[in-house]
């Protein structure tokens, strides 16, 4: 619709029509018949709100969306927007974002999100509440699952890739197979105190700006049309009511003119936070923070008109919000065609396309991280007798918590995938559950019936152990298939202990005396504490929740069809007591490695190293690589100039493989403290057996910039250390100077 026409429509709207646009309701508000009881009464809104609502939460399906939209358009001039949590896949589910990020392959991640939009748009999805790009350095928080990890710069790289994947662009896709992306959770949600869900966040504006805001800005700069407010406070004010964050930073400084939506019920939760006395105060605070859509509370619906009539809210605030919502709908072409993009032929009970399944399998292959491989126990040989034992041995729960639309029926289990791969040699495979995922699932709280999934097991613990012992005695190798219950991570999955569940630890200890060699496969949504497991098992492969084709990808790696290349994007602690632990820490005045204070009086623990068990960027492969020395084409960088850094990487084995060469910088002295390392670039180098390649990087002033105490983004002259290596803890180092005149 032409702007002028849209303006005329806007000017013709009644107040109820306007307010309705700022309300998002769940699907039960759009059923047939009289809704004045049920959901409307429960939420405390009048029927006009449903009639004029602007958007629907988490309802998809070509028929369902068509029916709701058709009924809605019978009494409304403005089509509904359909928004949903399509975070890492729709029917075809990809590995969780924390896993995908371990591929260090943003182009492939972008393609996966492109495929997701192609699958979901025909089912009526206009907006996805993704990407989630919260920087997270606390593995106690269950939502590590949804994030690319701990590094601001790498999260920014993936934020851009995912937004471009979801939203597509004229060059790469049809209008119809795009989804508007809604970056979340703005802002800083990954820094919840003690890793506890929905908890307080408090840090300086300096640290927030330097380390937590960049990924959201990367999403906005990539054209993301929506932003979701986070549940947490920022400097004492909940994000949903935080004018500095929403109006000053997001809209004024970053130039974001899109739609801001709250997280679920976040406006009314301002009362629980203690910054609003009632719904009316809450509505006013959110409006003043330029929040446009109220997700699932009655605050905007019931309080905007009274606030207007009391003169406490201007119609302009409401009009500005309504205009942003109408503009978004117009961008999607919904006024011309409220059913745009819906394709019933594609939808229905469609199975994933072979192309999408191939893609998620490749994505999973590159997301797996080999953490240990002693005695060359991996890759396995089909002639070996393998006992596949554990609650994930024959379990379809491989998609993780936020795969609400995933087609679980098409997920093959590890046992099936291994049998399929071994063919007539599958006589060399025997499988058993061994033990339950957990002793007690009641603490998890249910989520759509998931609680019992994957924890069912026939027979007693003793009977299953006895069966497993027989298998272990028979086998050359025991492959343990262990990990978290799906509900132990994801939203509301905060934990204070991070080892594998007791039932599994007990079982592994009981079986190890009967095993010759052992491999542990881990299915989990966050870094775990593997310190104990590292002492007990010969190999560990981090599988995360690997998605629809995860089992096949794991088998590809287990039997050497694929050489694992995943590298961690979040540190794995020795113990929960180390948390938060991350590579880009500050030196402190008493760095443990260089301080001239005596041994005791430096920054350290008495009972644990400072470094994590596995560092950011860490991962093993079946090949070995040697890193040469770093060469710089000059040792002084000037404004507008650049330095070229190069290093030779040699594959010293007969196995082709991929090295993720990582480049970090350290600003040795500046007007504020600077991290000991910051990731600034990386290259994925594919090396043939025995091949040597040169990785080249260009260093320029932009990479040196940081926010000073006044939040000015600048580079300062002085000495810099440049690191290149296979992970953040294993690098070569050189120095250069940056001079400004
Ligand atoms: C949830 C999550 C958010 C999600 C929203 C809508 O509570 O915090 O990530 O997009 O509600 O389901």
XYZ file of C-alpha atoms and ligand atoms in Angstrom:
753
model
C 0.000 0.000 0.000
C 1.273 3.473 -0.829
C 2.437 5.496 2.159
C -0.282 8.062 1.553
C -2.968 5.390 1.589
C -1.485 3.895 4.757
C -1.529 7.339 6.346
C -5.177 7.779 5.363
C -5.988 4.392 6.899
C -4.106 5.347 10.041
C -5.976 8.643 10.332
C -9.302 6.881 9.932
C -8.761 4.377 12.743
C -10.853 4.516 15.875
C -9.051 4.552 19.209
C -10.045 0.932 19.818
C -8.660 -0.067 16.420
C -5.413 1.703 17.271
C -5.053 0.189 20.722
C -5.899 -3.249 19.339
C -2.857 -3.064 17.062
C -0.644 -2.841 20.147
C -1.945 -6.052 21.699
C -0.699 -9.589 20.985
C -2.856 -12.517 22.072
C -2.465 -16.290 21.952
C -4.459 -18.515 19.633
C -7.224 -19.338 22.105
C -8.516 -15.763 21.703
C -9.261 -16.381 18.049
C -11.483 -19.415 18.253
C -15.019 -19.465 16.973
C -18.146 -18.523 18.886
C -18.527 -16.442 22.043
C -15.155 -15.779 23.638
C -16.396 -13.420 26.316
C -15.906 -16.153 28.872
C -12.765 -18.262 28.777
C -9.578 -16.506 27.735
C -10.998 -12.966 27.538
C -12.463 -13.180 31.028
C -9.290 -14.791 32.328
C -7.111 -12.035 30.899
C -9.667 -9.392 31.845
C -10.175 -7.823 28.427
C -13.300 -6.954 26.473
C -14.257 -8.600 23.227
C -13.306 -5.562 21.109
C -9.660 -6.252 21.988
C -9.690 -9.672 20.330
C -11.630 -8.256 17.404
C -9.049 -5.523 16.825
C -5.919 -7.334 18.064
C -2.826 -6.704 15.971
C -1.028 -10.035 16.236
C -1.183 -13.655 17.287
C 1.346 -15.543 19.394
C 2.551 -19.005 18.439
C -0.219 -20.160 16.132
C 0.934 -21.696 12.840
C -0.417 -23.991 10.159
C -1.713 -22.969 6.750
C -5.303 -23.967 7.475
C -5.374 -22.591 11.012
C -3.791 -19.261 10.056
C -6.087 -18.934 7.052
C -9.178 -19.610 9.171
C -8.202 -17.146 11.893
C -7.236 -14.443 9.413
C -10.457 -14.958 7.424
C -12.633 -14.640 10.527
C -10.608 -11.662 11.706
C -11.002 -9.795 8.442
C -14.765 -10.146 8.702
C -14.764 -7.456 11.391
C -11.396 -5.758 11.067
C -9.762 -3.619 8.383
C -6.282 -4.602 9.468
C -4.824 -8.093 8.989
C -3.259 -9.982 11.866
C 0.472 -10.622 12.131
C 1.372 -14.189 13.083
C 4.486 -14.437 15.242
C 6.151 -17.557 16.662
C 9.269 -19.025 18.267
C 10.943 -20.542 15.233
C 14.404 -20.275 16.704
C 16.481 -23.014 15.040
C 14.158 -24.730 12.659
C 10.520 -25.371 11.918
C 9.533 -28.901 10.822
C 13.174 -29.538 9.989
C 15.144 -28.795 13.136
C 18.791 -27.736 13.055
C 21.246 -28.112 15.925
C 20.633 -25.675 18.786
C 22.220 -22.256 18.158
C 25.006 -22.905 20.696
C 25.879 -25.942 18.575
C 25.524 -24.252 15.185
C 27.878 -21.517 16.379
C 30.531 -24.189 17.076
C 30.701 -24.713 13.308
C 32.179 -21.210 12.976
C 30.350 -21.302 9.635
C 27.984 -18.321 9.478
C 27.235 -18.894 5.803
C 25.906 -22.373 6.549
C 23.927 -21.101 9.550
C 22.432 -18.431 7.302
C 21.359 -21.114 4.834
C 19.749 -23.118 7.631
C 17.708 -20.094 8.689
C 16.836 -19.432 5.048
C 15.494 -22.980 4.814
C 13.572 -22.425 8.040
C 11.852 -19.382 6.570
C 11.019 -21.369 3.433
C 9.367 -24.027 5.595
C 7.545 -21.771 8.026
C 6.313 -18.936 5.797
C 3.931 -21.190 3.810
C 2.458 -22.192 7.168
C 1.585 -18.588 7.881
C 4.603 -17.423 9.910
C 5.162 -13.687 9.399
C 7.592 -13.118 12.286
C 10.016 -15.363 14.155
C 11.170 -14.505 17.662
C 14.763 -15.070 16.669
C 17.711 -14.784 16.576
C 18.475 -14.918 20.274
C 21.956 -13.401 20.527
C 22.362 -12.810 24.259
C 26.061 -12.965 25.231
C 26.243 -15.654 27.913
C 29.136 -16.629 30.181
C 27.220 -18.545 32.822
C 26.478 -22.186 32.064
C 24.030 -22.344 34.958
C 21.567 -20.434 32.738
C 19.468 -22.849 30.725
C 19.154 -20.474 27.796
C 22.794 -20.893 26.744
C 21.055 -23.326 24.394
C 19.602 -20.543 22.262
C 22.682 -18.322 22.128
C 25.764 -18.410 19.866
C 27.848 -18.146 23.065
C 30.171 -15.939 25.134
C 31.815 -13.660 22.632
C 30.312 -10.294 21.607
C 32.015 -10.237 18.193
C 31.214 -13.841 17.223
C 27.618 -13.469 18.430
C 27.423 -10.387 16.191
C 28.640 -12.416 13.208
C 25.912 -14.991 13.789
C 23.285 -12.334 14.523
C 23.856 -10.889 11.054
C 23.870 -14.297 9.407
C 20.623 -15.413 11.043
C 18.746 -12.177 10.368
C 19.792 -12.320 6.708
C 18.777 -15.958 6.619
C 15.303 -15.409 8.057
C 14.550 -12.169 6.218
C 16.197 -13.139 2.974
C 16.765 -10.515 0.360
C 15.284 -9.766 -3.033
C 18.285 -11.391 -4.721
C 17.972 -14.731 -3.002
C 14.350 -15.431 -2.441
C 10.733 -14.923 -3.244
C 8.718 -12.416 -1.263
C 6.684 -15.288 0.099
C 9.391 -17.304 1.816
C 10.735 -14.626 4.105
C 10.105 -14.093 7.792
C 10.583 -10.907 9.735
C 13.126 -11.574 12.452
C 12.763 -10.282 15.996
C 16.136 -10.159 17.761
C 16.067 -10.960 21.470
C 16.347 -10.497 24.422
C 17.141 -6.810 24.489
C 19.234 -6.436 26.467
C 21.836 -8.286 28.430
C 19.598 -11.183 29.492
C 22.522 -13.621 29.386
C 24.046 -11.927 32.434
C 21.303 -12.886 34.906
C 22.756 -13.071 38.390
C 23.760 -16.607 39.454
C 22.489 -17.926 36.157
C 18.998 -17.968 37.572
C 16.193 -17.584 35.037
C 14.252 -14.278 34.990
C 16.746 -12.880 37.546
C 18.330 -9.457 37.940
C 20.998 -8.121 35.608
C 23.151 -5.327 36.854
C 26.311 -4.002 35.280
C 27.819 -0.705 34.259
C 26.565 0.968 31.096
C 30.192 0.714 29.991
C 30.317 -3.063 30.224
C 26.828 -3.455 28.754
C 27.784 -1.273 25.787
C 31.174 -2.918 25.240
C 30.309 -6.566 25.768
C 26.550 -7.169 25.646
C 24.945 -4.746 23.174
C 27.011 -5.415 20.007
C 25.138 -8.539 18.835
C 21.743 -6.808 19.029
C 23.168 -3.873 17.090
C 24.536 -6.284 14.495
C 21.018 -7.676 14.068
C 19.544 -4.180 13.736
C 22.271 -3.181 11.283
C 21.471 -6.323 9.281
C 17.933 -5.044 8.874
C 16.111 -6.872 11.659
C 12.635 -5.350 11.815
C 11.694 -6.230 15.373
C 13.281 -6.258 18.819
C 12.014 -8.072 21.903
C 12.509 -6.577 25.347
C 14.126 -8.791 27.950
C 12.695 -9.749 31.318
C 15.630 -8.358 33.279
C 16.495 -5.013 34.775
C 19.263 -2.787 33.439
C 20.673 -0.367 36.019
C 17.668 -0.895 38.224
C 15.006 -0.418 35.553
C 13.385 -3.405 33.802
C 14.240 -3.369 30.083
C 10.546 -3.134 29.161
C 10.315 0.201 30.984
C 13.863 1.379 30.294
C 13.702 4.592 28.296
C 17.497 4.928 28.066
C 17.841 1.478 26.528
C 14.819 1.557 24.212
C 14.447 5.183 23.165
C 17.962 6.592 23.613
C 20.150 3.650 22.568
C 17.965 1.508 20.292
C 15.908 4.119 18.534
C 17.969 7.300 18.672
C 21.562 6.101 18.616
C 21.056 3.003 16.481
C 18.293 4.506 14.287
C 15.911 1.598 14.830
C 12.417 2.495 13.564
C 10.974 -0.995 13.719
C 8.604 -2.588 16.193
C 9.502 -3.305 19.813
C 7.542 -6.144 21.376
C 7.764 -7.229 24.979
C 8.672 -10.667 26.115
C 5.806 -12.757 27.430
C 3.714 -10.721 29.930
C 6.677 -8.421 30.618
C 4.583 -5.221 30.885
C 2.402 -6.526 33.686
C 5.533 -7.996 35.325
C 6.709 -4.423 35.927
C 4.386 -4.608 38.932
C 6.185 -7.666 40.305
C 9.518 -5.956 39.612
C 8.285 -3.193 41.860
C 8.480 -0.265 39.453
C 4.741 -0.018 38.715
C 1.880 0.117 41.193
C -0.668 -1.349 38.806
C -1.484 -2.132 35.164
C -1.959 1.542 34.366
C 1.480 2.553 35.669
C 2.985 -0.405 33.866
C 1.343 0.559 30.580
C 2.558 4.155 30.908
C 6.151 3.109 31.641
C 6.236 0.791 28.618
C 4.654 3.386 26.346
C 7.164 5.994 27.472
C 9.916 3.508 26.636
C 8.414 3.343 23.103
C 7.444 -0.304 23.467
C 4.910 -0.987 20.708
C 3.315 -4.373 21.387
C 2.128 -5.792 24.699
C 2.529 -9.570 24.554
C -0.310 -11.281 26.353
C -1.292 -8.869 29.162
C -4.310 -6.540 29.526
C -2.209 -3.457 30.272
C -2.286 -1.726 26.906
C -5.777 -3.029 26.125
C -7.380 -1.656 29.281
C -5.170 1.265 30.295
C -4.152 3.282 27.241
C -7.543 4.971 26.845
C -7.794 5.957 30.552
C -4.197 7.268 30.398
C -5.133 9.307 27.336
C -8.273 10.674 28.956
C -6.321 11.593 32.095
C -3.866 13.512 29.966
C -0.942 11.351 31.153
C -0.299 9.879 27.726
C -0.317 11.688 24.377
C -2.155 10.301 21.384
C 1.119 10.827 19.520
C 2.798 8.072 21.549
C -0.006 5.712 20.612
C -0.025 6.853 16.987
C 3.733 6.404 16.682
C 3.454 2.819 17.942
C 0.480 2.031 15.713
C 2.278 3.528 12.708
C 5.272 1.237 13.271
C 2.998 -1.820 13.441
C 1.052 -0.812 10.313
C 4.308 -0.118 8.487
C 5.546 -3.631 9.320
C 2.312 -5.183 8.060
C 2.518 -3.080 4.937
C 6.113 -4.191 4.344
C 4.839 -7.767 4.337
C 2.147 -6.849 1.816
C -0.626 -8.004 4.128
C -3.030 -5.218 3.219
C -3.061 -6.338 -0.390
C -3.142 -9.991 0.579
C -3.786 -10.958 4.230
C -3.019 -14.557 3.264
C 0.256 -13.694 1.539
C 2.828 -16.444 1.608
C 0.471 -19.149 2.822
C 0.681 -22.209 0.604
C -1.526 -25.101 1.587
C 0.052 -27.371 -0.995
C 3.395 -26.948 0.750
C 1.987 -27.049 4.244
C -0.405 -29.725 5.492
C 1.443 -32.680 6.971
C 4.484 -31.957 4.865
C 7.626 -33.869 5.676
C 10.996 -32.170 5.474
C 12.452 -31.964 2.024
C 15.520 -34.131 1.331
C 17.445 -30.898 0.678
C 16.603 -29.551 4.128
C 17.441 -32.855 5.808
C 20.785 -32.934 4.018
C 21.425 -29.386 5.198
C 20.623 -30.061 8.857
C 22.829 -33.155 8.750
C 25.756 -31.153 7.389
C 25.114 -28.444 9.936
C 25.120 -31.033 12.718
C 28.328 -32.622 11.426
C 30.077 -29.251 11.678
C 28.534 -28.495 15.092
C 29.820 -31.564 16.941
C 32.887 -30.897 19.099
C 35.445 -33.606 19.852
C 36.642 -32.870 23.374
C 38.823 -35.925 24.019
C 40.157 -38.787 21.932
C 42.820 -40.863 23.668
C 44.199 -44.231 22.607
C 42.927 -43.273 19.114
C 39.643 -44.817 20.155
C 37.915 -42.719 17.474
C 37.087 -43.122 14.675
C 35.481 -46.520 15.165
C 35.844 -49.365 12.697
C 32.743 -51.284 11.476
C 34.541 -54.529 12.341
C 34.582 -53.526 16.014
C 31.885 -54.816 18.344
C 30.125 -51.790 19.813
C 27.807 -51.626 22.819
C 25.714 -48.476 22.536
C 24.396 -47.865 26.028
C 22.546 -45.018 27.689
C 19.256 -43.106 27.776
C 20.134 -41.515 24.426
C 20.995 -44.801 22.735
C 17.546 -45.202 21.230
C 15.854 -41.878 21.921
C 14.280 -39.370 19.534
C 14.622 -36.431 21.921
C 17.394 -34.773 19.980
C 15.883 -31.386 19.205
C 16.151 -29.392 22.402
C 13.518 -27.290 24.127
C 12.782 -24.583 21.573
C 11.925 -26.934 18.712
C 8.213 -26.564 19.422
C 7.253 -27.136 15.774
C 9.841 -29.808 15.070
C 8.630 -32.998 13.447
C 9.907 -35.539 15.970
C 8.491 -38.429 13.962
C 11.268 -38.015 11.402
C 14.094 -38.000 13.945
C 16.049 -41.240 13.774
C 17.695 -42.506 16.947
C 21.372 -43.265 17.372
C 20.674 -46.994 17.319
C 18.757 -46.700 14.055
C 21.403 -44.508 12.470
C 24.224 -46.859 13.489
C 22.321 -49.927 12.276
C 21.609 -48.136 8.989
C 25.283 -47.231 8.591
C 26.650 -50.670 9.538
C 24.275 -52.557 7.262
C 25.129 -56.241 7.312
C 27.789 -55.462 9.910
C 25.133 -54.284 12.338
C 25.674 -57.646 14.012
C 28.568 -55.709 15.594
C 26.147 -53.362 17.337
C 24.142 -54.053 20.483
C 22.196 -51.340 22.285
C 20.539 -50.917 25.682
C 19.164 -47.986 27.728
C 21.383 -48.841 30.681
C 19.946 -46.227 33.019
C 17.374 -43.492 33.266
C 18.215 -39.936 32.176
C 17.536 -38.778 35.707
C 16.530 -40.277 39.023
C 13.777 -37.746 39.563
C 12.163 -35.704 36.769
C 9.571 -34.082 38.998
C 11.814 -31.065 39.620
C 11.726 -30.224 35.900
C 8.143 -29.013 35.651
C 6.279 -30.074 32.533
C 6.298 -28.419 29.111
C 3.835 -29.954 26.728
C 4.195 -33.466 28.044
C 7.963 -33.557 27.625
C 8.674 -34.487 31.218
C 8.438 -38.223 30.768
C 9.892 -38.328 27.292
C 13.252 -40.036 27.289
C 13.137 -41.091 30.920
C 11.094 -44.226 30.418
C 12.968 -47.506 30.965
C 11.741 -51.079 31.416
C 13.084 -53.099 34.289
C 14.919 -52.192 37.451
C 18.221 -50.370 37.719
C 19.904 -53.659 38.677
C 18.389 -55.565 35.748
C 19.487 -52.899 33.284
C 22.975 -52.762 34.748
C 23.302 -56.551 34.523
C 22.249 -56.446 30.863
C 24.712 -53.634 30.192
C 27.562 -55.529 31.862
C 26.983 -58.466 29.529
C 27.110 -56.110 26.540
C 30.245 -54.381 27.830
C 32.010 -57.732 28.245
C 31.054 -58.663 24.672
C 32.029 -55.344 23.100
C 35.374 -53.960 21.954
C 34.094 -50.431 22.657
C 31.293 -49.101 24.852
C 29.670 -45.963 23.485
C 27.849 -44.180 26.310
C 24.942 -42.035 25.061
C 24.389 -39.648 27.942
C 23.365 -36.098 28.728
C 20.708 -33.731 29.964
C 16.973 -34.277 29.881
C 15.470 -31.879 27.338
C 13.832 -29.951 30.151
C 17.095 -29.517 32.050
C 18.106 -26.730 29.680
C 16.393 -24.067 27.619
C 14.020 -21.531 29.185
C 13.521 -22.103 32.923
C 16.323 -24.667 32.860
C 18.729 -23.017 35.307
C 20.867 -25.482 37.281
C 23.305 -25.145 40.177
C 25.063 -28.467 39.446
C 26.341 -29.007 35.911
C 27.558 -32.585 35.740
C 25.619 -35.287 33.930
C 22.742 -36.561 36.110
C 23.532 -38.813 39.073
C 21.731 -41.800 37.522
C 24.169 -41.657 34.611
C 27.292 -41.053 36.735
C 26.390 -44.019 38.926
C 25.832 -46.212 35.907
C 29.084 -45.260 34.145
C 31.068 -45.944 37.326
C 29.411 -49.354 37.655
C 30.049 -50.311 34.031
C 33.601 -49.002 33.518
C 35.288 -52.011 35.168
C 33.817 -54.154 32.367
C 34.723 -51.869 29.450
C 37.844 -52.184 27.306
C 37.520 -48.802 25.610
C 34.823 -46.171 26.049
C 33.415 -43.209 24.144
C 30.923 -40.789 25.676
C 28.413 -38.959 23.479
C 26.845 -35.965 25.239
C 23.402 -34.518 24.502
C 23.009 -31.223 26.319
C 22.034 -27.596 25.871
C 24.850 -25.844 27.766
C 28.473 -26.332 28.845
C 28.623 -29.128 31.416
C 31.208 -29.820 34.110
C 33.096 -32.776 32.594
C 36.101 -32.792 34.904
C 35.168 -36.152 36.417
C 34.060 -37.721 33.139
C 37.356 -36.696 31.519
C 39.176 -39.041 33.897
C 36.930 -41.981 33.107
C 36.216 -42.180 29.439
C 38.686 -42.423 26.531
C 36.799 -40.084 24.213
C 34.110 -37.438 24.553
C 32.081 -36.067 21.652
C 29.887 -33.050 22.453
C 26.727 -33.569 20.411
C 24.512 -30.865 21.929
C 20.879 -31.263 20.859
C 21.784 -31.911 17.228
C 18.405 -31.689 15.486
C 16.423 -33.746 13.016
C 19.434 -35.501 11.472
C 21.688 -35.382 14.512
C 22.043 -39.134 14.938
C 23.210 -39.634 11.378
C 25.694 -36.787 11.745
C 27.064 -38.342 14.927
C 27.493 -41.716 13.227
C 29.280 -39.962 10.345
C 31.800 -38.645 12.850
C 32.006 -41.807 14.981
C 33.002 -43.928 11.997
C 35.259 -41.316 10.418
C 33.081 -40.426 7.405
C 33.368 -36.884 8.719
C 36.395 -35.418 10.473
C 35.007 -33.356 13.405
C 35.767 -29.638 13.089
C 33.552 -28.037 15.757
C 35.168 -25.490 18.074
C 33.539 -24.316 21.339
C 31.985 -20.866 21.491
C 31.444 -21.067 25.229
C 33.970 -22.100 27.890
C 33.443 -25.341 29.825
C 34.268 -24.773 33.529
C 36.223 -27.143 35.765
C 33.574 -26.556 38.367
C 30.465 -24.437 38.856
C 32.509 -22.381 41.325
C 34.497 -20.878 38.455
C 31.439 -19.334 36.838
C 31.379 -16.832 35.145
C 34.447 -18.076 33.274
C 35.265 -16.785 29.790
C 38.368 -16.194 27.687
C 38.103 -12.418 27.244
C 38.617 -11.551 30.897
C 40.532 -8.560 32.273
C 44.096 -8.928 33.558
C 43.446 -7.515 37.055
C 46.229 -5.867 39.081
C 47.587 -9.259 40.096
C 47.466 -11.565 37.103
C 48.271 -15.077 38.294
C 50.755 -15.690 35.479
C 52.810 -12.476 35.589
C 52.234 -10.676 38.879
C 55.358 -9.927 40.913
C 53.455 -10.540 44.110
C 54.353 -13.746 45.951
C 52.600 -17.000 44.974
C 49.643 -16.750 47.293
C 48.801 -13.098 46.748
C 47.762 -13.122 43.114
C 44.374 -13.455 41.400
C 43.722 -17.190 41.707
C 41.766 -19.904 43.484
C 43.316 -22.101 46.126
C 41.476 -25.175 44.813
C 41.054 -24.720 41.058
C 42.891 -23.274 38.024
C 41.739 -19.926 36.664
C 41.382 -21.346 33.159
C 38.307 -23.402 32.219
C 38.521 -27.133 31.504
C 37.875 -26.373 27.813
C 38.575 -22.912 26.455
C 36.651 -20.824 23.971
C 37.596 -21.988 20.474
C 38.686 -25.462 21.650
C 37.955 -28.649 19.745
C 39.879 -31.667 18.446
C 39.883 -33.299 15.027
C 41.098 -36.618 13.629
C 43.905 -34.849 11.754
C 46.767 -32.921 13.396
C 47.808 -29.432 12.370
C 50.977 -27.456 12.995
C 50.852 -23.671 13.260
C 53.894 -21.779 11.990
C 55.112 -18.363 13.127
C 53.115 -15.193 12.563
C 54.556 -12.748 10.036
C 53.450 -9.096 9.836
C 54.137 -7.000 6.752
C 54.742 -4.007 9.065
C 54.972 -3.410 12.767
C 53.250 -0.034 12.927
C 49.598 0.564 12.156
C 48.386 4.082 11.336
C 44.832 5.432 10.942
C 43.444 4.368 7.559
C 46.295 1.933 7.142
C 46.417 -1.837 7.632
C 48.787 -4.586 8.643
C 48.761 -7.957 6.930
C 49.314 -10.919 9.205
C 49.969 -14.364 7.856
C 50.662 -17.777 9.262
C 51.253 -21.202 7.711
C 49.106 -24.098 8.838
C 50.196 -27.623 7.973
C 48.141 -30.776 8.060
C 50.726 -33.297 9.272
C 48.505 -36.363 8.778
C 46.957 -38.357 5.965
C 43.464 -37.244 6.968
C 41.796 -34.263 5.319
C 40.411 -31.794 7.798
C 39.314 -28.269 8.624
C 41.176 -25.876 10.877
C 39.390 -22.844 12.317
C 42.228 -20.375 12.555
C 41.404 -17.729 15.134
C 42.866 -14.228 15.455
C 42.733 -12.310 18.738
C 43.984 -8.866 19.774
C 45.011 -7.467 23.147
C 45.261 -3.715 23.747
C 48.104 -3.718 26.253
C 47.378 -0.312 27.773
C 44.379 1.966 27.290
C 42.231 4.503 29.124
C 40.055 1.640 30.414
C 40.999 -1.974 31.117
C 40.915 -4.171 28.045
C 40.433 -7.957 27.796
C 43.522 -10.161 27.629
C 42.237 -11.350 24.254
C 39.378 -10.426 21.962
C 38.391 -12.469 18.927
C 38.592 -10.252 15.841
C 38.702 -12.636 12.887
C 38.767 -16.299 11.908
C 39.155 -18.473 8.849
C 38.004 -22.024 8.228
C 40.865 -23.649 6.290
C 40.216 -26.975 4.582
C 43.493 -28.917 4.463
C 44.104 -31.957 2.321
C 46.363 -34.654 3.783
C 49.858 -33.223 4.181
C 48.777 -29.854 2.797
C 50.117 -26.509 4.015
C 48.089 -23.343 3.575
C 48.670 -19.762 4.551
C 45.999 -17.930 6.507
C 46.092 -14.185 5.866
C 44.361 -11.519 7.935
C 44.151 -7.776 7.548
C 44.379 -5.711 10.732
C 42.868 -2.215 10.604
C 41.954 0.536 13.038
C 38.313 -0.561 13.299
C 39.438 -3.751 15.040
C 41.184 -1.754 17.764
C 38.152 0.329 18.750
C 36.449 0.067 22.127
C 34.163 2.155 24.344
C 35.954 4.410 26.790
C 34.537 5.528 30.103
C 32.377 8.157 28.397
C 31.035 5.484 26.044
C 32.885 7.020 23.129
C 33.923 4.392 20.604
C 37.576 4.968 19.741
C 40.998 3.434 19.133
C 43.898 4.645 21.255
C 47.593 4.589 20.325
C 49.946 2.111 21.958
C 51.192 -1.462 21.916
C 48.997 -4.359 20.799
C 49.521 -8.086 21.039
C 48.269 -10.144 18.127
C 47.479 -13.820 18.635
C 46.710 -16.472 16.040
C 45.909 -20.019 17.051
C 43.681 -23.062 17.111
C 41.812 -21.811 20.184
C 41.891 -18.937 22.669
C 44.371 -20.751 24.944
C 46.730 -22.109 22.268
C 48.083 -19.268 20.120
C 51.256 -17.800 18.654
C 51.880 -14.147 19.559
C 53.500 -11.068 17.988
C 53.272 -7.346 18.766
C 52.622 -4.163 16.802
C 52.204 -0.478 17.552
C 49.232 1.673 16.667
C 50.173 5.320 16.212
C 47.804 8.125 15.368
C 50.248 10.663 13.911
C 9.231 -16.709 26.285
C 10.666 -16.389 25.972
C 10.867 -15.712 24.630
C 9.782 -16.163 23.661
C 8.467 -15.631 24.197
C 7.272 -16.008 23.306
O 8.990 -16.512 27.656
O 11.386 -15.642 26.931
O 12.184 -16.030 24.175
O 10.031 -15.639 22.370
O 8.212 -16.078 25.533
O 7.054 -17.382 23.358
